[in-house]
PDB file of C-alpha atoms in Angstrom:
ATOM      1  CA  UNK A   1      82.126  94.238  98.139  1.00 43.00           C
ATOM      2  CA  UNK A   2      81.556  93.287  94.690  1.00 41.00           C
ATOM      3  CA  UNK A   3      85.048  92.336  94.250  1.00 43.00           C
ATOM      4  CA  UNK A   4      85.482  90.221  97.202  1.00 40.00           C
ATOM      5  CA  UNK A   5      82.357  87.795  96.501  1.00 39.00           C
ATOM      6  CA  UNK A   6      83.999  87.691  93.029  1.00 40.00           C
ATOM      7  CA  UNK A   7      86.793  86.109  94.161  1.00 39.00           C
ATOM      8  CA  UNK A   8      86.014  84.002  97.252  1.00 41.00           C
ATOM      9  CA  UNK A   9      86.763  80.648  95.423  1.00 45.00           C
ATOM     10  CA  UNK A  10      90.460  81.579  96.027  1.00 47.00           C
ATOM     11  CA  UNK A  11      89.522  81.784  99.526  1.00 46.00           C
ATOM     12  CA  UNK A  12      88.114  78.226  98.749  1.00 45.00           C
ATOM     13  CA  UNK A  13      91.019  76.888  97.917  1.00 48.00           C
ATOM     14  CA  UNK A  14      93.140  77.789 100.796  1.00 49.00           C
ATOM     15  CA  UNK A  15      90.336  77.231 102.968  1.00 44.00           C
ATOM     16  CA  UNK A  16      90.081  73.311 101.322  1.00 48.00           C
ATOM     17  CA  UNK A  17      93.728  73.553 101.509  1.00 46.00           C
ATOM     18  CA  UNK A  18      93.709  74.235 105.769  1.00 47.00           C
ATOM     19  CA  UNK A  19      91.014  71.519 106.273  1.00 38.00           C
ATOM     20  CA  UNK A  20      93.116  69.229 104.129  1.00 41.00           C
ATOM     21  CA  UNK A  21      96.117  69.551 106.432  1.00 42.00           C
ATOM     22  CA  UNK A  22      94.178  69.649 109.637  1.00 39.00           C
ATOM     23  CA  UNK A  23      91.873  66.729 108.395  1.00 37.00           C
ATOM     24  CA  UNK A  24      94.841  64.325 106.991  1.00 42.00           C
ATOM     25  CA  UNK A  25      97.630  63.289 109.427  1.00 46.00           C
ATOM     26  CA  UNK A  26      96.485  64.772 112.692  1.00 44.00           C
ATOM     27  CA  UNK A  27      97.997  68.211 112.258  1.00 44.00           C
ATOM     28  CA  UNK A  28      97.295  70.716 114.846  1.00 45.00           C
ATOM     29  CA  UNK A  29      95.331  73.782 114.085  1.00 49.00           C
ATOM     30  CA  UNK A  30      97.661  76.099 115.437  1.00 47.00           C
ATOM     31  CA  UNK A  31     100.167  74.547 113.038  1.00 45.00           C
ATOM     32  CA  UNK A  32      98.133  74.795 109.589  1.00 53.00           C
ATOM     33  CA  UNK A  33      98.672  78.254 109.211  1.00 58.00           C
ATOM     34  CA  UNK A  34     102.179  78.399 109.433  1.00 55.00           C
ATOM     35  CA  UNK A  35     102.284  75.576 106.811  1.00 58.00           C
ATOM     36  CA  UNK A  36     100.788  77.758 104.769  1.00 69.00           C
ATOM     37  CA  UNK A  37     103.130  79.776 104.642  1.00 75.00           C
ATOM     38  CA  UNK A  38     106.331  77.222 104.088  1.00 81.00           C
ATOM     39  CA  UNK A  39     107.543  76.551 100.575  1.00 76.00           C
ATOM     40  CA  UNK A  40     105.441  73.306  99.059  1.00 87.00           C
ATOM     41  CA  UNK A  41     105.216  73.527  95.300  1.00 94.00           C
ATOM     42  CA  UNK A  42     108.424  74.690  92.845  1.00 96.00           C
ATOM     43  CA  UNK A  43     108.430  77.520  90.687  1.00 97.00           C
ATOM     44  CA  UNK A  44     107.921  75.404  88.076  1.00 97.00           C
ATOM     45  CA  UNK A  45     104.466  73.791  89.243  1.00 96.00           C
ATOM     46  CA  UNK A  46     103.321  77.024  90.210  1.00 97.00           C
ATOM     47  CA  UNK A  47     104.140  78.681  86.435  1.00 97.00           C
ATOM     48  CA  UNK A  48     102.512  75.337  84.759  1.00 96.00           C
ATOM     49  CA  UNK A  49      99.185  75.799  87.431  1.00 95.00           C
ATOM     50  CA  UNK A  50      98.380  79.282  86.192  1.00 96.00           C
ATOM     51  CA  UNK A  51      99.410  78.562  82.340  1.00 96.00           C
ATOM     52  CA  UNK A  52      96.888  75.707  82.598  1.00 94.00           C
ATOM     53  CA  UNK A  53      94.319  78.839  83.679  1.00 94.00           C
ATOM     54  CA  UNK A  54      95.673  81.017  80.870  1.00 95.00           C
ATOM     55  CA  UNK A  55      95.389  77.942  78.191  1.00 92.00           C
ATOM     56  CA  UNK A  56      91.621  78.065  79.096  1.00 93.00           C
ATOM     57  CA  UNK A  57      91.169  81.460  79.391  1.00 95.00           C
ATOM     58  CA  UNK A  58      92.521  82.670  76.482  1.00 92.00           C
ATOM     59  CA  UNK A  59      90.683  79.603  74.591  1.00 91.00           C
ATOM     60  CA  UNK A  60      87.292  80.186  75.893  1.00 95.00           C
ATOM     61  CA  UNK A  61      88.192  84.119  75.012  1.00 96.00           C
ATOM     62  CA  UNK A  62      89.545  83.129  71.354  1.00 91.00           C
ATOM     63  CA  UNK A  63      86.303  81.155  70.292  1.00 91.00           C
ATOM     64  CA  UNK A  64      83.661  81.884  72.462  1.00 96.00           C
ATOM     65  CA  UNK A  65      83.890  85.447  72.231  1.00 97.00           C
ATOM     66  CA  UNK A  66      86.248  86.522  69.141  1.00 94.00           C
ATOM     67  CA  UNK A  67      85.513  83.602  67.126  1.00 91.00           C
ATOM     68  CA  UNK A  68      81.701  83.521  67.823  1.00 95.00           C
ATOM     69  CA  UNK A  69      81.227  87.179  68.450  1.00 96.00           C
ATOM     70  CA  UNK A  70      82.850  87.976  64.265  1.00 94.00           C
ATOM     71  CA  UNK A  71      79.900  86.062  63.282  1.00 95.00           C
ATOM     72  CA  UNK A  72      77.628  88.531  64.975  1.00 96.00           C
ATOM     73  CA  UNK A  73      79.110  91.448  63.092  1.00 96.00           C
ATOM     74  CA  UNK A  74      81.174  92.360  66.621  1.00 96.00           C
ATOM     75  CA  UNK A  75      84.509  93.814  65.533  1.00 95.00           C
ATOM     76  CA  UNK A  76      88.262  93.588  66.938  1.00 94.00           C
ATOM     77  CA  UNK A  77      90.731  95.169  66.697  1.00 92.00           C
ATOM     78  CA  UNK A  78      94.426  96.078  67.908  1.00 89.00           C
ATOM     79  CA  UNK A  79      93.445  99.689  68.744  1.00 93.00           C
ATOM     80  CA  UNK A  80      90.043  98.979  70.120  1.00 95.00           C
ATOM     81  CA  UNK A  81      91.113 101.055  73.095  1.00 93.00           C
ATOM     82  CA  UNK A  82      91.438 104.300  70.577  1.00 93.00           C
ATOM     83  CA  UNK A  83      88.186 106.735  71.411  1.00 89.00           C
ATOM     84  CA  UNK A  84      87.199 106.387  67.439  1.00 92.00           C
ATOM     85  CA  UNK A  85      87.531 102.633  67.166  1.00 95.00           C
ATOM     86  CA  UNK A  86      84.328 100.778  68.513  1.00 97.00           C
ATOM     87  CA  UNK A  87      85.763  97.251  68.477  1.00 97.00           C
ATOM     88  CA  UNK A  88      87.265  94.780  71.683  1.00 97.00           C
ATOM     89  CA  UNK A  89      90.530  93.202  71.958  1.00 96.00           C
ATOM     90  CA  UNK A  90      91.954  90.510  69.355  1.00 92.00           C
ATOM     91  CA  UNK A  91      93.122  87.432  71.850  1.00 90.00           C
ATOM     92  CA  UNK A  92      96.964  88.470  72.244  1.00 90.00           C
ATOM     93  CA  UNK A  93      96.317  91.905  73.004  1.00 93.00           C
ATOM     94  CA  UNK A  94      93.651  90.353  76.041  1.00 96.00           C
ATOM     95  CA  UNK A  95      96.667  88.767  77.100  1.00 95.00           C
ATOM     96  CA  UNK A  96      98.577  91.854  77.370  1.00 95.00           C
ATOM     97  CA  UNK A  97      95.458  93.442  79.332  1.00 97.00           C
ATOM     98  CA  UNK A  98      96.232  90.397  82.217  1.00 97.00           C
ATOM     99  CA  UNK A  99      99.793  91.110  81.962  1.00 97.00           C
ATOM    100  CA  UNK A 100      99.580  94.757  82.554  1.00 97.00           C
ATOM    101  CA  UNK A 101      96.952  94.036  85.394  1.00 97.00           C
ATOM    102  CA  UNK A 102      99.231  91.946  87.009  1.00 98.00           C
ATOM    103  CA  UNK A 103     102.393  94.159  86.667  1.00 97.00           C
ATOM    104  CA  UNK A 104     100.217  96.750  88.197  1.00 97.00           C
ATOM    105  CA  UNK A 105      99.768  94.242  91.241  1.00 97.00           C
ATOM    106  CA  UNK A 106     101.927  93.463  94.547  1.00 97.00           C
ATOM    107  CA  UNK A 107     102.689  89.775  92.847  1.00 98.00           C
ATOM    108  CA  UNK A 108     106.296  89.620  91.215  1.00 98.00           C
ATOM    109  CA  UNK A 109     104.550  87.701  88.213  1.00 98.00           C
ATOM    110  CA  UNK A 110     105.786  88.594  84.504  1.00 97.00           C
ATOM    111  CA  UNK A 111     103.722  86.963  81.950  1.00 97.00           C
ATOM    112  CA  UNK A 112     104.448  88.080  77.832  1.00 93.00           C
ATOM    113  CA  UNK A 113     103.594  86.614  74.533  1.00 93.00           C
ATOM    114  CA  UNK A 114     106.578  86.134  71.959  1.00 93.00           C
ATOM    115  CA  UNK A 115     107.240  84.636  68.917  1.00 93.00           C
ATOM    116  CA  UNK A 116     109.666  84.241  66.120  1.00 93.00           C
ATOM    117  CA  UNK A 117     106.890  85.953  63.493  1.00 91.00           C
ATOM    118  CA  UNK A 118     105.532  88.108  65.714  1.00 88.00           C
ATOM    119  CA  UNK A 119     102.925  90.997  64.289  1.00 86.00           C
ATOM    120  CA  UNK A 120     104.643  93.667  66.621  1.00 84.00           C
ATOM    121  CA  UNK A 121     108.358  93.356  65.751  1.00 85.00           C
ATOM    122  CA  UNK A 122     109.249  94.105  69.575  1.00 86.00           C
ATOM    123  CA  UNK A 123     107.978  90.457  70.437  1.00 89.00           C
ATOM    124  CA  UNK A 124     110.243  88.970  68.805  1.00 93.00           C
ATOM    125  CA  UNK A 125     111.805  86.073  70.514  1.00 92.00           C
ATOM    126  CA  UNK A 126     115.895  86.601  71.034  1.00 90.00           C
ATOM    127  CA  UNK A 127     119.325  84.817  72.738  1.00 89.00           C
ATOM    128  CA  UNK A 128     118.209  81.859  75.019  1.00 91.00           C
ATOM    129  CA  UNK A 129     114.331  82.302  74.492  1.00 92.00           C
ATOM    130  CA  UNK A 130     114.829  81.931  70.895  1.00 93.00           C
ATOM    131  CA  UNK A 131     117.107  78.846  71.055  1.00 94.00           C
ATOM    132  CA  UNK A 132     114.067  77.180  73.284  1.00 96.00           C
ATOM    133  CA  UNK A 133     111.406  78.502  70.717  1.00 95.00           C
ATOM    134  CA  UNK A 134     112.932  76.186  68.461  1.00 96.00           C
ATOM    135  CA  UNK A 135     112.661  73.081  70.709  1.00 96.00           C
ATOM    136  CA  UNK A 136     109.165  74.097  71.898  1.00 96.00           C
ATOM    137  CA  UNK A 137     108.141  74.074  68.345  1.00 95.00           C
ATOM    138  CA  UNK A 138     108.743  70.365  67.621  1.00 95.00           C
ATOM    139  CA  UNK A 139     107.906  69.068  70.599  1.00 96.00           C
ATOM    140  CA  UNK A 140     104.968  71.778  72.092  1.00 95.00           C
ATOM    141  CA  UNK A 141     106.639  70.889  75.485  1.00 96.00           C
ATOM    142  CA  UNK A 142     107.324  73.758  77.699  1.00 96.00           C
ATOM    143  CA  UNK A 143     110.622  74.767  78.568  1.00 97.00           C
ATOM    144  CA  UNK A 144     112.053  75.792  82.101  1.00 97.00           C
ATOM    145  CA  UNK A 145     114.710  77.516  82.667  1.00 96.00           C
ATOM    146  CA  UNK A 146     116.608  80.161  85.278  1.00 96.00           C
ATOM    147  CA  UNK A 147     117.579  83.347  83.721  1.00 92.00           C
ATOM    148  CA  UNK A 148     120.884  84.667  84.879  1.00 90.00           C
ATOM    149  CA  UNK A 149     120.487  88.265  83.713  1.00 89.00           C
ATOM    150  CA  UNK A 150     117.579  89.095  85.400  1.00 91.00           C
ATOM    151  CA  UNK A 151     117.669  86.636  88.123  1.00 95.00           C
ATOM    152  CA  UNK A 152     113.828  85.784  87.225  1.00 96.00           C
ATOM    153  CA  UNK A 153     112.711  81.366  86.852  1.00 97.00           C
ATOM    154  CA  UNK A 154     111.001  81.517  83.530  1.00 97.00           C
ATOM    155  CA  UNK A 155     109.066  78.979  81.688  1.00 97.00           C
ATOM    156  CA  UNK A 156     108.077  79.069  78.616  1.00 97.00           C
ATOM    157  CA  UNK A 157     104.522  77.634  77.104  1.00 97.00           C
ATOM    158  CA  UNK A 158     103.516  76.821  73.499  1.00 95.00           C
ATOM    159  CA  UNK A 159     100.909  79.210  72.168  1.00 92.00           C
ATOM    160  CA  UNK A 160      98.549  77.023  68.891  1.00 89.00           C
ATOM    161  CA  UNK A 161      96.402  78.409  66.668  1.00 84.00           C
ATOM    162  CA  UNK A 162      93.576  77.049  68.150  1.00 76.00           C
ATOM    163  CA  UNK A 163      90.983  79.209  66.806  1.00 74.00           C
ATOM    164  CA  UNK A 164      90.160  80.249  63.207  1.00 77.00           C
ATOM    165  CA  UNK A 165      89.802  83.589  64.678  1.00 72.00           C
ATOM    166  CA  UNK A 166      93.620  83.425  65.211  1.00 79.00           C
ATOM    167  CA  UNK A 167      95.127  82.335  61.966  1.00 86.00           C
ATOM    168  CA  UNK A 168      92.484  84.367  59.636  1.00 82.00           C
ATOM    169  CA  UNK A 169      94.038  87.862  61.909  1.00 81.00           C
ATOM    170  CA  UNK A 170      97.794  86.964  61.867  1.00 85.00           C
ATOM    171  CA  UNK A 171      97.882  85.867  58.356  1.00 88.00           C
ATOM    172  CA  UNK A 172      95.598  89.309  56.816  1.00 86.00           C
ATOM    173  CA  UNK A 173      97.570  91.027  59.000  1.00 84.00           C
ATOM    174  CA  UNK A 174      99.394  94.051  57.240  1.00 83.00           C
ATOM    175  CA  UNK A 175     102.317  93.904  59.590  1.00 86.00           C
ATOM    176  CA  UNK A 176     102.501  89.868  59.936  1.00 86.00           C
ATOM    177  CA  UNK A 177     105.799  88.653  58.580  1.00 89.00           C
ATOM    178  CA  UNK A 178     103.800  85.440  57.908  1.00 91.00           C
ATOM    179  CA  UNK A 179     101.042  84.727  55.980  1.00 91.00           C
ATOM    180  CA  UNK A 180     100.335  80.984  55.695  1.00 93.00           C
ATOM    181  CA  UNK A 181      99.303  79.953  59.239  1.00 90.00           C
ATOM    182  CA  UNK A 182      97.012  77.176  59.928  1.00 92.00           C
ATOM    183  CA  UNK A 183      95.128  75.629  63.099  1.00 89.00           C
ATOM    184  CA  UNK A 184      97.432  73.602  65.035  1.00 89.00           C
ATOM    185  CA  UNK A 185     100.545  75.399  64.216  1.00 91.00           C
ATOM    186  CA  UNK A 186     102.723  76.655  67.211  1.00 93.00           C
ATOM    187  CA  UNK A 187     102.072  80.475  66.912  1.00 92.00           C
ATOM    188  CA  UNK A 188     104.737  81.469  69.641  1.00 93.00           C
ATOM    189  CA  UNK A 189     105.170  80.718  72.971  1.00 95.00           C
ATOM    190  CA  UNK A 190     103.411  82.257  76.169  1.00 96.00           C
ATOM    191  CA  UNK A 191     106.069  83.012  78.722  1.00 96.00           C
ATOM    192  CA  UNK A 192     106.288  83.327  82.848  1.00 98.00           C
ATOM    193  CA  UNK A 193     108.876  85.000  85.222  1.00 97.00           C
ATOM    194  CA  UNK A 194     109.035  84.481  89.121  1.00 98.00           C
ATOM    195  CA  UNK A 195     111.885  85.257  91.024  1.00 98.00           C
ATOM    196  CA  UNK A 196     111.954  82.306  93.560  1.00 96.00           C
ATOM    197  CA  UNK A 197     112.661  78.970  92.987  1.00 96.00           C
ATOM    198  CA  UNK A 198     109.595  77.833  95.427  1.00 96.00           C
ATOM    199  CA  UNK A 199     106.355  79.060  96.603  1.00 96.00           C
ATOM    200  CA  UNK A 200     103.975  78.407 100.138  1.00 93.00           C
ATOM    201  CA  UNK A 201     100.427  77.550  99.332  1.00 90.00           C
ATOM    202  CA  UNK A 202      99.508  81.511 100.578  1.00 92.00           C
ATOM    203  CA  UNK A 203     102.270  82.603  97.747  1.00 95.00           C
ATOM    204  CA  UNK A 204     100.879  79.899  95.112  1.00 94.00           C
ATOM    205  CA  UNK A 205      97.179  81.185  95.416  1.00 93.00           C
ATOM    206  CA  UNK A 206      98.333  84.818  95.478  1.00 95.00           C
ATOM    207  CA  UNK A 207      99.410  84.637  92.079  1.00 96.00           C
ATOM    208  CA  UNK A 208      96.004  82.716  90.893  1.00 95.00           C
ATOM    209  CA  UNK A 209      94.287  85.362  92.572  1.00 94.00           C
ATOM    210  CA  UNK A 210      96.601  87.672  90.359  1.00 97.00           C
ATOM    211  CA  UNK A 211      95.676  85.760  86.820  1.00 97.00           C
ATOM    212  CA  UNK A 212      91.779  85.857  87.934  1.00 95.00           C
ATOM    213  CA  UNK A 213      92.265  89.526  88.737  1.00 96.00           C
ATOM    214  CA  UNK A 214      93.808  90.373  85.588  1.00 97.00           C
ATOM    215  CA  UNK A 215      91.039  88.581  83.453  1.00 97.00           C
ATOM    216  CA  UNK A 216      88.825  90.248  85.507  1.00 96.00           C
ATOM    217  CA  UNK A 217      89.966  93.803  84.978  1.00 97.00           C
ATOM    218  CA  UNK A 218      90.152  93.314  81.176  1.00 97.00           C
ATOM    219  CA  UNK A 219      87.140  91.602  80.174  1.00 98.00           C
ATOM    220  CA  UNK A 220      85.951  94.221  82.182  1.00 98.00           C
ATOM    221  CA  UNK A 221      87.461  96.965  80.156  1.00 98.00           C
ATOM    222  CA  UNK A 222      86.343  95.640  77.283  1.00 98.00           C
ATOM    223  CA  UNK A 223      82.542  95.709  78.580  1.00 98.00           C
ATOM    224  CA  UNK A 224      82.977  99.681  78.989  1.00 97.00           C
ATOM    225  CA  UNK A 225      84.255 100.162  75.968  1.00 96.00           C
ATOM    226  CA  UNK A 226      81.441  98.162  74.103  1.00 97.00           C
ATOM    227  CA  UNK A 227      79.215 100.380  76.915  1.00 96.00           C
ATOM    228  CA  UNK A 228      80.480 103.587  75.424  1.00 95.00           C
ATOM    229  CA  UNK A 229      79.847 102.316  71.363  1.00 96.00           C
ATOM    230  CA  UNK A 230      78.218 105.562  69.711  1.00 95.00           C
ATOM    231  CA  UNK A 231      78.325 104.162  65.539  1.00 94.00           C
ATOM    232  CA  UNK A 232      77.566 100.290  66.295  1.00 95.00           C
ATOM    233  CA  UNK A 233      75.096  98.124  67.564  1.00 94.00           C
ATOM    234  CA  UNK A 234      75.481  97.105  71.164  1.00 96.00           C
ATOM    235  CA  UNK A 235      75.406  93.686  71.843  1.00 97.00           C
ATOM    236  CA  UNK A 236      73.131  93.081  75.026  1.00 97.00           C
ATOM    237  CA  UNK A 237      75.391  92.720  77.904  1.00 98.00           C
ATOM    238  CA  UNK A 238      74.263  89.667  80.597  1.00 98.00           C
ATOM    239  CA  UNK A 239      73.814  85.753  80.681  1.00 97.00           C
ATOM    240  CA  UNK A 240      73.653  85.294  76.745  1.00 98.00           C
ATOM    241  CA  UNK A 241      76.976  84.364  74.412  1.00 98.00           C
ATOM    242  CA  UNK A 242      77.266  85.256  71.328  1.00 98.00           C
ATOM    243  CA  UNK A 243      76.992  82.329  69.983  1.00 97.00           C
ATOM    244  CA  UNK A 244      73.045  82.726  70.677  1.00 97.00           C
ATOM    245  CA  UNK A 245      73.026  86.498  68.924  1.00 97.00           C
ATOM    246  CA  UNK A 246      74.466  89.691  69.763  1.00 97.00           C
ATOM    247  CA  UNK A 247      74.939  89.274  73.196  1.00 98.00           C
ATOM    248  CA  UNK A 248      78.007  89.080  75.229  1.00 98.00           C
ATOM    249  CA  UNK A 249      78.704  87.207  79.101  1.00 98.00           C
ATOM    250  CA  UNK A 250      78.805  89.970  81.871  1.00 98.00           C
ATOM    251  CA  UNK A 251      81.965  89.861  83.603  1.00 96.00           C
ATOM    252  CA  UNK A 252      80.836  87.645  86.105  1.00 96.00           C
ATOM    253  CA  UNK A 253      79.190  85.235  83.794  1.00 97.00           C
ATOM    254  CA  UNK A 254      82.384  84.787  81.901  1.00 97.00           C
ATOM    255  CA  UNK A 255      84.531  84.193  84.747  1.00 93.00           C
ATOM    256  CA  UNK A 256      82.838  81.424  86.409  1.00 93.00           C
ATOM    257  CA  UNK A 257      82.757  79.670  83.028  1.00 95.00           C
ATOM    258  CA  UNK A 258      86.540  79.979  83.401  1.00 93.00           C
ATOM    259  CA  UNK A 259      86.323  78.647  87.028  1.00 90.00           C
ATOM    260  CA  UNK A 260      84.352  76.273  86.293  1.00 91.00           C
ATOM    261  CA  UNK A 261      86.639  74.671  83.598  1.00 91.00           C
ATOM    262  CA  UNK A 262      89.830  75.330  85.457  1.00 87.00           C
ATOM    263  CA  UNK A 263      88.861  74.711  89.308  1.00 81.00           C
ATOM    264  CA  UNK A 264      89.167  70.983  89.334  1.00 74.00           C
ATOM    265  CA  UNK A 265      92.640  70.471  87.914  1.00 80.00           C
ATOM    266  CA  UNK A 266      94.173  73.157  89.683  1.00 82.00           C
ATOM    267  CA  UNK A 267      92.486  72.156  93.149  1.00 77.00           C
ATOM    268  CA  UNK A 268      94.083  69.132  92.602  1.00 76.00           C
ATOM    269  CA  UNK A 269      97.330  69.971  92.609  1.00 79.00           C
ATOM    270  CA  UNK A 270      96.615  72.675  95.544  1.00 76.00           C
ATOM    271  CA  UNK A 271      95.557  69.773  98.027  1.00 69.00           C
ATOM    272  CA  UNK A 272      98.975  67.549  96.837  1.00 56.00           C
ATOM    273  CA  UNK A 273     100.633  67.202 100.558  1.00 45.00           C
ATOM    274  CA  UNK A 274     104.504  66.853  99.760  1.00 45.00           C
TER     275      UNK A 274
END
């Protein structure tokens, strides 16, 4: 039940979506559903909707939480999911915990982070990705494009060192083939795979619902294991960030601060009639 009043703002949206239709034009209600269901937005718009969710996400994540939550004393680290480390995630390997969520899923969404200096060597951008990298680096523009390989649309996002949290990790890094990052510098590039070239509104918030989902089950994750901490101090769990002390946002907490930062713009492109 829990789960369901968790994510009933996606029901929002195709709910605000129906009355939209219904409201604007004179559609009949017998109709609106089946609109629903026809192709409306691109692959494109649909991969640059839930990167605009990831950019906050993984922002309010890298600061709020990693950034604020060193200053604490909190530790992360790349094997915080090992039994004798008592740490959370560092912000790429929370990406990977949405990715893996989502694989897991019935959405055909692929979501990876690469890079040309990656800290794990097998993220290493190659062939056409790299040749984009390249372009996405001077101009932090992202780059679409239709694999023929795997037959998947991709598009490809610029990932910045936003945070201190993320330069200070990549460049002490033992395994970091560079060591002189700094804020603003394009870090690597976050990148999305669909297989069809458009999406209905029902297909469009499934894979929203997919991204929320994912967050959901990792932050989550990350809760237990700080639940389970035998050798450290755990911080209180509940309303508080760390920014106030040792506290952390329940999962709930931190997820409507992510809706309530990314709602706006992306029910503004949901109600766009074409």
């Amino acid at each position: 039940m829990k789960n369901k009043k968790q994510f009933s703002f996606i029901s929002v949206f195709a709910l605000a979506i129906n009355v939209f239709l219904t409201s604007c034009g004179g559609v009949p209600e017998e109709k609106s559903s089946a609109l629903i269901d026809e192709p409306v937005f691109s692959v494109d718009e649909v991969l640059e909707m839930v990167a605009k969710e990831n950019d906050v996400t993984r922002t309010l994540y890298t600061s709020a939480i990693v950034g604020q939550g060193k200053l604490q004393g909190m530790k992360f680290d790349e094997d915080w999911r090992k039994d004798d480390v008592e740490a959370g995630p560092l912000p790429a390997l929370f990406l990977r915990g949405i990715a893996t969520s989502i694989q897991k899923g019935p959405v055909p969404l692929g979501l990876y982070l690469g890079s040309d200096f990656p800290v794990n060597a097998a993220n290493k951008f190659v062939g056409k990705q790299a040749e984009l990298f390249e372009k996405i680096k001077l101009s932090q523009k992202p780059e679409f494009f239709y694999e023929e390989d795997t037959k998947l649309h991709t598009a490809m996002f610029a990932d910045l060192a936003s945070a201190a949290a993320c330069v200070t990790c990549h460049n002490d890094h033992k395994q970091s083939p560079k060591t002189d990052w700094k804020l603003g510098d394009v870090m690597g590039a976050t990148t999305w795979q669909y297989p069809k070239d458009s999406l209905s509104y029902k297909e469009t918030v499934a894979i929203l619902d997919s991204y929320a989902k994912g967050t959901l089950d990792t932050y989550k994750e990350y809760l237990s294991e700080v639940e389970a901490f035998i050798n450290s101090e755990k911080p209180e769990i509940g309303n508080k960030w760390p920014q106030e002390g040792k506290y952390l946002p329940s999962a709930e907490v931190f997820l409507d601060s992510v809706r309530k930062l990314t709602a706006y713009e992306t029910m503004k492109k949901l109600v766009v009639v074409k």
